Coordinates of C-alpha atoms in Angstrom, one line a residue:
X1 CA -14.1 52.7 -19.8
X2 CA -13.3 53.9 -16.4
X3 CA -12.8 50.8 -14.9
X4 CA -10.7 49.4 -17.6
X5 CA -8.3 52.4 -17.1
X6 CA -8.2 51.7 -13.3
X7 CA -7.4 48.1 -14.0
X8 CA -4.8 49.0 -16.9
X9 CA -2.9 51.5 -14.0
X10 CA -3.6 48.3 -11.5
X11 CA -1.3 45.9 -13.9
X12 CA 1.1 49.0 -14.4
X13 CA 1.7 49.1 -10.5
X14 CA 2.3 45.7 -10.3
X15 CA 4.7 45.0 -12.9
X16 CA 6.3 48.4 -11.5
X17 CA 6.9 46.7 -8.1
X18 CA 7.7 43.1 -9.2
X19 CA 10.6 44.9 -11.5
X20 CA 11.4 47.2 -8.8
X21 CA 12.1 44.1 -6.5
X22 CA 14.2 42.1 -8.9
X23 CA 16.6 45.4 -9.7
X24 CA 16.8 45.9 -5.9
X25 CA 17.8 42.1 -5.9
X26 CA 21.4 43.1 -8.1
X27 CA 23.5 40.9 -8.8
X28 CA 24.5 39.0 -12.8
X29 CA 22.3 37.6 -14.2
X30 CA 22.6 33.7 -15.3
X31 CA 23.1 32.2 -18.5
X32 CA 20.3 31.2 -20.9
X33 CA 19.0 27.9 -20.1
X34 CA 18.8 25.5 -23.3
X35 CA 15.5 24.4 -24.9
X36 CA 14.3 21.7 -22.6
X37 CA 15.2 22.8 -19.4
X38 CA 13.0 23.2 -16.5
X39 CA 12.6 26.1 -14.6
X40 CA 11.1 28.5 -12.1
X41 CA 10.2 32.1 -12.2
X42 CA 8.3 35.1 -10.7
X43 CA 5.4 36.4 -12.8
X44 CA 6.0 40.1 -13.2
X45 CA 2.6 41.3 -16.1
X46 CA 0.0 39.3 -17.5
X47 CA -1.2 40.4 -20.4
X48 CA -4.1 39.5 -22.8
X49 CA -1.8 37.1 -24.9
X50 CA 1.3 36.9 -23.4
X51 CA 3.0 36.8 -19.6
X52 CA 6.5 38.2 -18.3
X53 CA 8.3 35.9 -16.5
X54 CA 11.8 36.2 -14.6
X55 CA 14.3 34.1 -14.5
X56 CA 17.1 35.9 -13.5
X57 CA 18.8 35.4 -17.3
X58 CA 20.0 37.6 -19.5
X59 CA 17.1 37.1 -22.2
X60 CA 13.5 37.9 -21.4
X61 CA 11.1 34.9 -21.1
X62 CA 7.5 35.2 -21.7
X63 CA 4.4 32.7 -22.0
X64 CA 0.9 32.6 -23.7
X65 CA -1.5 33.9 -20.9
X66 CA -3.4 30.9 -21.7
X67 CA -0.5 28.4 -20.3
X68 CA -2.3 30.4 -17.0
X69 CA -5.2 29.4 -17.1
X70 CA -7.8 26.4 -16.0
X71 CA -10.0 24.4 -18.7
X72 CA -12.6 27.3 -17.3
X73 CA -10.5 29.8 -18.7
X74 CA -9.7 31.5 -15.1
X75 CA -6.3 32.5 -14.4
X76 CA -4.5 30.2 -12.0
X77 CA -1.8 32.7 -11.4
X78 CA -1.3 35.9 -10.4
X79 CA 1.6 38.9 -10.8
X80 CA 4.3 38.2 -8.3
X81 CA 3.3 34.4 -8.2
X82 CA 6.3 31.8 -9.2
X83 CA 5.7 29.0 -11.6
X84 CA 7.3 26.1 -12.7
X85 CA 7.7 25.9 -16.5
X86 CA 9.8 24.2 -19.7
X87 CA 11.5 26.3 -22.2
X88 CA 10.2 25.9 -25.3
X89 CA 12.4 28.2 -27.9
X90 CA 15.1 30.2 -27.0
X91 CA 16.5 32.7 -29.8
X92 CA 16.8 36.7 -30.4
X93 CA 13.3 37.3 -29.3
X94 CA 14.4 35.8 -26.1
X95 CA 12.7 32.4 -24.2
X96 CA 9.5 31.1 -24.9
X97 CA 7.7 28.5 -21.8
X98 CA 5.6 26.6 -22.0
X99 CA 3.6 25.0 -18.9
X100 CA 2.1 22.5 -21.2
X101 CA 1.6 21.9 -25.2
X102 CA -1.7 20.5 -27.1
X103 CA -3.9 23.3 -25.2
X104 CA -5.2 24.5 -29.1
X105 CA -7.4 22.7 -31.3
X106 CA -6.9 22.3 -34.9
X107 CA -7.0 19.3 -37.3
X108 CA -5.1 16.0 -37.7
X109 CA -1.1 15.9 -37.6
X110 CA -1.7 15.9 -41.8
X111 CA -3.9 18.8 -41.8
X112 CA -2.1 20.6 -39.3
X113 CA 1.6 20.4 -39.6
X114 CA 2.0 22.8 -36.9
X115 CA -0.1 20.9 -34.4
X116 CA 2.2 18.2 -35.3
X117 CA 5.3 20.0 -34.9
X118 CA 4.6 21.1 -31.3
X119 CA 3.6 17.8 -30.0
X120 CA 6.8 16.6 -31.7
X121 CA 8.6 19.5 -29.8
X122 CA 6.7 18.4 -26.3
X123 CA 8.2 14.9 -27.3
X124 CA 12.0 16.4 -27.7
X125 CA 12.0 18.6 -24.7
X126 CA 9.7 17.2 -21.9
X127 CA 6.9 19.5 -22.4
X128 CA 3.6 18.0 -20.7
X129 CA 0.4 18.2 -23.3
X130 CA -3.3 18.5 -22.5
X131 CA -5.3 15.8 -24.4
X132 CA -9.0 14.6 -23.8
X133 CA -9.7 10.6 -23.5
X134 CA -12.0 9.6 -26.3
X135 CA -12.5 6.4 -25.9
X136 CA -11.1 2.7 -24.4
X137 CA -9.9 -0.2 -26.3
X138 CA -8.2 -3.5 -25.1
X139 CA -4.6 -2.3 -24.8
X140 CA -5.7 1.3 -23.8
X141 CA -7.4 4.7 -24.1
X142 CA -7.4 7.1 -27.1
X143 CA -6.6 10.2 -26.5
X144 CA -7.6 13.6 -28.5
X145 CA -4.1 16.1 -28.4
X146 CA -4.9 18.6 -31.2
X147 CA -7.0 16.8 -33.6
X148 CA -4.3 14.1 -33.8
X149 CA -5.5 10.7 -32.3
X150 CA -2.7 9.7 -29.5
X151 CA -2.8 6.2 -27.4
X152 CA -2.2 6.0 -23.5
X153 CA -1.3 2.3 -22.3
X154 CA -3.8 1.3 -19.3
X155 CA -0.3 1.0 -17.3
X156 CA 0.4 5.0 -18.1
X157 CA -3.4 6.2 -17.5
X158 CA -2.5 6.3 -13.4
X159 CA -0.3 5.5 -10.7
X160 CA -2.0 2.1 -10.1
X161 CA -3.6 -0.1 -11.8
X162 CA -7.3 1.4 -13.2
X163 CA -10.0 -1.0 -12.6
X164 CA -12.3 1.1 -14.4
X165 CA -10.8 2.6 -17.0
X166 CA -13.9 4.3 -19.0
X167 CA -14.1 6.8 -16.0
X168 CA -11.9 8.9 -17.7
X169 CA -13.6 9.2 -20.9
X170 CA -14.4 12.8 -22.0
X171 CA -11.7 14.0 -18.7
X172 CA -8.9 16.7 -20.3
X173 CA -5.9 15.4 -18.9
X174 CA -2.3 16.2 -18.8
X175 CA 0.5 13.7 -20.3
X176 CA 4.1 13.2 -21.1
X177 CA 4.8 12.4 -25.2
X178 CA 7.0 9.0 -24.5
X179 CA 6.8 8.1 -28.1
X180 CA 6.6 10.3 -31.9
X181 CA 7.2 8.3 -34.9
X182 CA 6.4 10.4 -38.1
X183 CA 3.8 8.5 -40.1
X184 CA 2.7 8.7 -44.0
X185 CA -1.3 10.4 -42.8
X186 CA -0.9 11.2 -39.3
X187 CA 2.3 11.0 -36.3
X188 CA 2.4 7.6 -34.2
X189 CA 2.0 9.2 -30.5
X190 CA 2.2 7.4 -27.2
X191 CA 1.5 9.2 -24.5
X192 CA 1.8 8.3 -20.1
X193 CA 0.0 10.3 -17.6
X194 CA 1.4 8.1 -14.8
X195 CA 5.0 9.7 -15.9
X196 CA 3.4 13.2 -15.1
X197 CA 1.4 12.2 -11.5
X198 CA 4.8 10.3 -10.2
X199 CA 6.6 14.0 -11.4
X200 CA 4.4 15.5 -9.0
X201 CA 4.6 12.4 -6.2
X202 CA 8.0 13.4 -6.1
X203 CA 7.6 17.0 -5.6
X204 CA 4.9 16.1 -2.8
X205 CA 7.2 13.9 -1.2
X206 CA 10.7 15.7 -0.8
X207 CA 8.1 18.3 0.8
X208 CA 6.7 15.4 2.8
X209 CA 9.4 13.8 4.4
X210 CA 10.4 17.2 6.1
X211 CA 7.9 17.6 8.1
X212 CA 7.0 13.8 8.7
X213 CA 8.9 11.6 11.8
X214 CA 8.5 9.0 14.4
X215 CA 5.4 10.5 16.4
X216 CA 3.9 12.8 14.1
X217 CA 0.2 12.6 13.5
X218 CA -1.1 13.4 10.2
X219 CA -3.8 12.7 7.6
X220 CA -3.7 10.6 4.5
X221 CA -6.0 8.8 2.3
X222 CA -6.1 5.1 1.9
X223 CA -5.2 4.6 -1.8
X224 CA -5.5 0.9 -1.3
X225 CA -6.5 -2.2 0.6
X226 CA -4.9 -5.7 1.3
X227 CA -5.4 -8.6 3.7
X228 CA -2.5 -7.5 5.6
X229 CA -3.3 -3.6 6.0
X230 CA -4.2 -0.5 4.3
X231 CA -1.4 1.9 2.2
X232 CA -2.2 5.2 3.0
X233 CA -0.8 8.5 0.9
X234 CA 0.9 11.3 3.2
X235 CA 1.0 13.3 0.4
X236 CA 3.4 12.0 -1.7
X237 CA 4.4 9.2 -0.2
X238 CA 2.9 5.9 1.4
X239 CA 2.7 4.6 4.8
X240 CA 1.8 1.8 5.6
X241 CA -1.3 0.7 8.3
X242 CA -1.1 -2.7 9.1
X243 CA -4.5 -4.3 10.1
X244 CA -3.2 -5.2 13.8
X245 CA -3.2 -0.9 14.1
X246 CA -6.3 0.0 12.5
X247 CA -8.0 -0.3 16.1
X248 CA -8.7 -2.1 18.9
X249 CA -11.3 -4.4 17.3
X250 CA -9.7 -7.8 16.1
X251 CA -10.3 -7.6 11.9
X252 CA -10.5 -10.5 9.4
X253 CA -9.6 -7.8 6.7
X254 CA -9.5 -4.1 7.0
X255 CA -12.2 -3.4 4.8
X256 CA -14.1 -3.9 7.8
X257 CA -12.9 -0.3 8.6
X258 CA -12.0 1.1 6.2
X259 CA -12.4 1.7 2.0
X260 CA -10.3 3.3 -0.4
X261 CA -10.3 7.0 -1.1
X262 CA -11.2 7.8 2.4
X263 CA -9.4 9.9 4.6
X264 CA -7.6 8.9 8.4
X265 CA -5.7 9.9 10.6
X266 CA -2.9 7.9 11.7
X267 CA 0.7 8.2 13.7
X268 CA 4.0 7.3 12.4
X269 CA 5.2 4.9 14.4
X270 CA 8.2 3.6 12.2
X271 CA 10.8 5.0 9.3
X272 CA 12.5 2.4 8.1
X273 CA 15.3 2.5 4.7
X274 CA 13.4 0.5 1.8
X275 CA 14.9 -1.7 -0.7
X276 CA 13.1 0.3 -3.6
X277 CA 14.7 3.3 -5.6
X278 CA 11.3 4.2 -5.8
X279 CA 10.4 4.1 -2.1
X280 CA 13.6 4.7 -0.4
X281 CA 12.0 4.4 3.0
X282 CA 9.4 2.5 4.8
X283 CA 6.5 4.2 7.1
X284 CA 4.6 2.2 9.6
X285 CA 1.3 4.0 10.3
X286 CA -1.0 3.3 13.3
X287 CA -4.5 4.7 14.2
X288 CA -5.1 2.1 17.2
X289 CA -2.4 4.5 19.3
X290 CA -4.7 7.6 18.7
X291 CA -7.5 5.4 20.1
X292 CA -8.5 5.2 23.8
X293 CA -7.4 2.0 25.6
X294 CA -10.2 -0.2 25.9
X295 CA -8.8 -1.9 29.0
X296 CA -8.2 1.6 30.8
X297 CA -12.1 0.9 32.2
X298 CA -12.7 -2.6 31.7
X299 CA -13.4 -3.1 34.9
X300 CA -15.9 -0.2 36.2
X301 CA -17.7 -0.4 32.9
X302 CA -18.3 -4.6 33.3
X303 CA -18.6 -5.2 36.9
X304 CA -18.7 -8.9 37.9
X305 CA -22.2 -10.6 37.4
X306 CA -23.0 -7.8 34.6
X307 CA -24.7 -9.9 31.6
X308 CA -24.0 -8.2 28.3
X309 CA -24.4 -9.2 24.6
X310 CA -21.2 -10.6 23.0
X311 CA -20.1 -12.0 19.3
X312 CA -18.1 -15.2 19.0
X313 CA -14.8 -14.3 17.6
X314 CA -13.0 -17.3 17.7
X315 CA -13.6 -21.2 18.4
X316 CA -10.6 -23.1 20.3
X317 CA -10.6 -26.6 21.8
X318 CA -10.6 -25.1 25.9
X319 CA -13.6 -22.2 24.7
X320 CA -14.8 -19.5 22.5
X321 CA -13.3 -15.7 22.8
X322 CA -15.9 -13.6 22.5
X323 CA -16.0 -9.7 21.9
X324 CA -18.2 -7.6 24.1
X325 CA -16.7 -4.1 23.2
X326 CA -14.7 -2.8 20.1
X327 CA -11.2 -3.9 21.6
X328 CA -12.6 -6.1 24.4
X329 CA -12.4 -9.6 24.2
X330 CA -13.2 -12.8 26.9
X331 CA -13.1 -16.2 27.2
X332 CA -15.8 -18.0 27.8
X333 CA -14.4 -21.6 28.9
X334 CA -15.6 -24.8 27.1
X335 CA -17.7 -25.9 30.5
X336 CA -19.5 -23.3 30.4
X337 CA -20.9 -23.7 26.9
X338 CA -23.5 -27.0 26.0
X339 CA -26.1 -26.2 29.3
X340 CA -23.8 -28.9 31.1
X341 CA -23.8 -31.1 28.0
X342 CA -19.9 -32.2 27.8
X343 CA -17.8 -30.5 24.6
X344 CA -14.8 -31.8 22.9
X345 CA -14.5 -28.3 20.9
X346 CA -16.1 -25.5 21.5
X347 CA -18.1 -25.3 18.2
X348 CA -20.0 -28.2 19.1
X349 CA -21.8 -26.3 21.1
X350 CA -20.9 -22.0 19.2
X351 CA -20.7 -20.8 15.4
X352 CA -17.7 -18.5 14.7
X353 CA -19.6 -14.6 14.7
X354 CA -22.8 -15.9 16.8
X355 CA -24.2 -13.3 18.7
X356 CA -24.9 -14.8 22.2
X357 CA -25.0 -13.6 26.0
X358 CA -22.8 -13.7 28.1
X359 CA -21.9 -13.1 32.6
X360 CA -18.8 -11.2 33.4
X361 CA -16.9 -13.8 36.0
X362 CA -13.8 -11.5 36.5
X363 CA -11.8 -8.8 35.2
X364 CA -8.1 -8.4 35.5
X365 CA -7.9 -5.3 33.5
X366 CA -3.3 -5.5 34.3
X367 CA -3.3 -8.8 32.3
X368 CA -6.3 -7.9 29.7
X369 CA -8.1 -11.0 30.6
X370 CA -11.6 -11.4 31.0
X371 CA -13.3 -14.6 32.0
X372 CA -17.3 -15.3 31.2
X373 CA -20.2 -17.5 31.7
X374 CA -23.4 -17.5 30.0
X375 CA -25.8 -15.4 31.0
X376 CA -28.5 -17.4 32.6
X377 CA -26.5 -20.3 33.5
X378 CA -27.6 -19.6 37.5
X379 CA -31.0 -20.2 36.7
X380 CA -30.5 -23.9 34.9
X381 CA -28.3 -24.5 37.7
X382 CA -31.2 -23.8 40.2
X383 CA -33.8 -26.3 37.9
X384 CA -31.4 -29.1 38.1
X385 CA -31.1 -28.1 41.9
X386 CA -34.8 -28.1 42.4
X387 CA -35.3 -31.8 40.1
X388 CA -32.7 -33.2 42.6
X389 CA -29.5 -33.6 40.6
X390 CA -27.3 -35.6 40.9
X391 CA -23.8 -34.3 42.6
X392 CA -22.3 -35.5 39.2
X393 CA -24.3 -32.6 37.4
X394 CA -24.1 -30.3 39.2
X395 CA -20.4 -30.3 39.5
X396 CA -21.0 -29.6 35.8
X397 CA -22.8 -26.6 36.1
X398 CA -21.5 -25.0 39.0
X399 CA -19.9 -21.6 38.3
X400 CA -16.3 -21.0 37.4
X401 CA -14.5 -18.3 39.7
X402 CA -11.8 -15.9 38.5
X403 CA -9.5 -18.0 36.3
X404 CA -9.8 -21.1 36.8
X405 CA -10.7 -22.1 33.5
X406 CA -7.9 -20.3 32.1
X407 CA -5.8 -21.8 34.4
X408 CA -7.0 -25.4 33.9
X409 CA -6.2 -24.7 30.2
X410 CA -2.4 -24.2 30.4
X411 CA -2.0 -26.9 33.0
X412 CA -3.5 -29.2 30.4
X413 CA -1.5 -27.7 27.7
X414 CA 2.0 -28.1 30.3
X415 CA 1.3 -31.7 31.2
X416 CA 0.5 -32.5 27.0
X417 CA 3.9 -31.0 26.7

């Protein structure tokens, strides 16, 4: 009994200050706003049943306490706290809000007239509605919204498109009437939750684009994936990661990196204007520019004559480039491969992602170039030595210096030309 006293004189004291600070505020106060409108206001008591709210208008404007709470029943606001709501009603009694409608239960719209009449009312003014998702046909879900069965198209159910749509069976989610046709035993009611997440994209992103610019690092999660690069969500709004800046490592597809849902931390690198109402600007992400330069220590960390496992990454007529660090890539020339054997093609003698062995020749860390042999090619060179070789082979085998190779590529290349 004590306690409940303490906590009544608790509520007391706060809706004492919260008035106290909106008389000290002066001023007139507005109009009314019509039925329909959205607005924001500070919470000044929350009752058992019903909530204060100001708006700074000449009528009062209250709201069930249960607009306040989670499907837990836990308050999600406090005294003091502003919230974002619709008005519902506006007439002697003053405004009625409404955060959301369909938050009762009840029986079917011909049962219940008045579970009918305020999703009809959610319809006319705006007013999101709680409904639970009963089940998935071919065009859609069905949707539970006061004992009156409602339909959400498989476009509306998110922002993208739902692969799996039966994950949201038995959720309670939150969704914008589009459509309310009366009907002879029950309303016709079409319902979007994609209209309500895209409300709340927008929010997010005016909010986004202040703080984001050319240079900032943030993090977003990758919403999806395509050959080209990753989109990733700022919070509102998309960048975009294109697979050349997802790292150092050369990529066939950037689910070799990455997978939807997870979270990254990239820098804008670009703002563009877009074409799109929708997305009036375009953001190039990168995470490669966060990363360490691979090339910085090239050299100390492969000395020449180092022999080091590799992966073939790709197959050209003059060699094979192969990758012997995320980021580090060399070219081992076409006479090197084949044990002397002569090549037309380097995968006559290589498969494309073979894991092989390889020499490090020479570094040039200025022009990113790295030039290999196979590892143990010295010792086939000293058996052919040793069976007394012809001159002939063993110009074959003998070891290419620096670039050479490279070099003898591009004079080929020139005198094609």
């Amino acid at each position: 009994m004590a306690d409940q006293q303490i906590e009544n004189e608790n509520v007391a004291q706060d809706f004492a200050q919260a008035l106290a600070e909106f008389e000290q505020q002066g001023g007139e106060k507005r109009e009314d706003p019509p039925v329909g409108a959205k607005v924001t206001g500070k919470i000044l008591s929350i009752g058992e049943e019903t909530a204060f709210v100001d708006l700074g208008t000449k009528s009062e404007a209250v709201i069930e306490t249960a607009q306040l709470k989670d499907a837990e029943g836990n308050l999600t606001a406090n005294v003091g706290d502003s919230i974002d709501a619709t008005v519902a009603t506006a007439d002697e009694n003053g405004l009625q809000l409404r955060r959301r409608a369909g938050t009762g239960g009840g029986g079917g719209g011909g049962k219940n007239p008045e579970a009918a009449a305020e999703v009809k009312m959610a319809w006319q003014h705006g007013i999101p509605v709680d409904g639970v998702v009963s089940g998935i046909n071919k065009g859609g879900a069905e949707v539970q919204v006061r004992g009156m069965r409602a339909f959400c198209p498989l476009s509306q159910l998110d922002l993208r498109y739902v692969e799996d749509p039966a994950q949201f069976v038995g959720q309670r989610l939150a969704f914008k009437v589009t459509q309310f046709e009366d009907g002879r035993t029950r309303p016709n009611i079409v319902l979007s939750r994609r209209a309500i997440l895209e409300e709340e994209q927008k929010s997010k992103a005016a909010e986004a684009r202040s703080r984001i610019q050319v240079g900032s690092v943030v993090t977003g999660k990758v919403t999806s994936l395509a050959s080209y690069g990753a989109f990733v969500d700022l919070g509102g709004i998309e960048g975009m990661l294109h697979v050349s800046e997802i790292g150092y490592s050369r990529l066939a597809h950037p689910k070799e990196a990455l997978s939807v849902g997870q979270d990254i931390e990239v820098q804008v690198i670009k703002i563009e204007k877009g074409k799109d109402e929708k997305k009036p600007e375009r953001i190039s992400l990168s995470r490669r520019s966060l990363e360490k330069d691979p090339w910085r220590d090239a050299a100390s960390r492969f000395p020449e004559g180092t022999e080091i496992p590799g992966r073939v990454m790709r197959l050209e007529s003059f060699g094979a480039f192969v990758e012997i660090a995320p980021g580090l890539e060399g070219l081992l020339h076409i006479s090197e491969i084949g044990g002397g054997k002569r090549l037309n093609h380097s995968r006559e003698g290589l498969q494309l992602g073979q894991d092989i062995r390889v020499r490090v020749l020479n570094v040039d860390a200025a022009k990113r170039r790295i030039s290999l042999g196979m590892a143990g090619a010295d010792d086939d060179r000293e058996e052919v030595a040793a069976s007394g070789g012809s001159g002939a082979s063993a110009s074959k085998l003998a070891p290419q210096s620096g670039f050479g190779s490279m070099a003898d590529f591009f004079k080929n290349a020139k005198r094609a030309k």
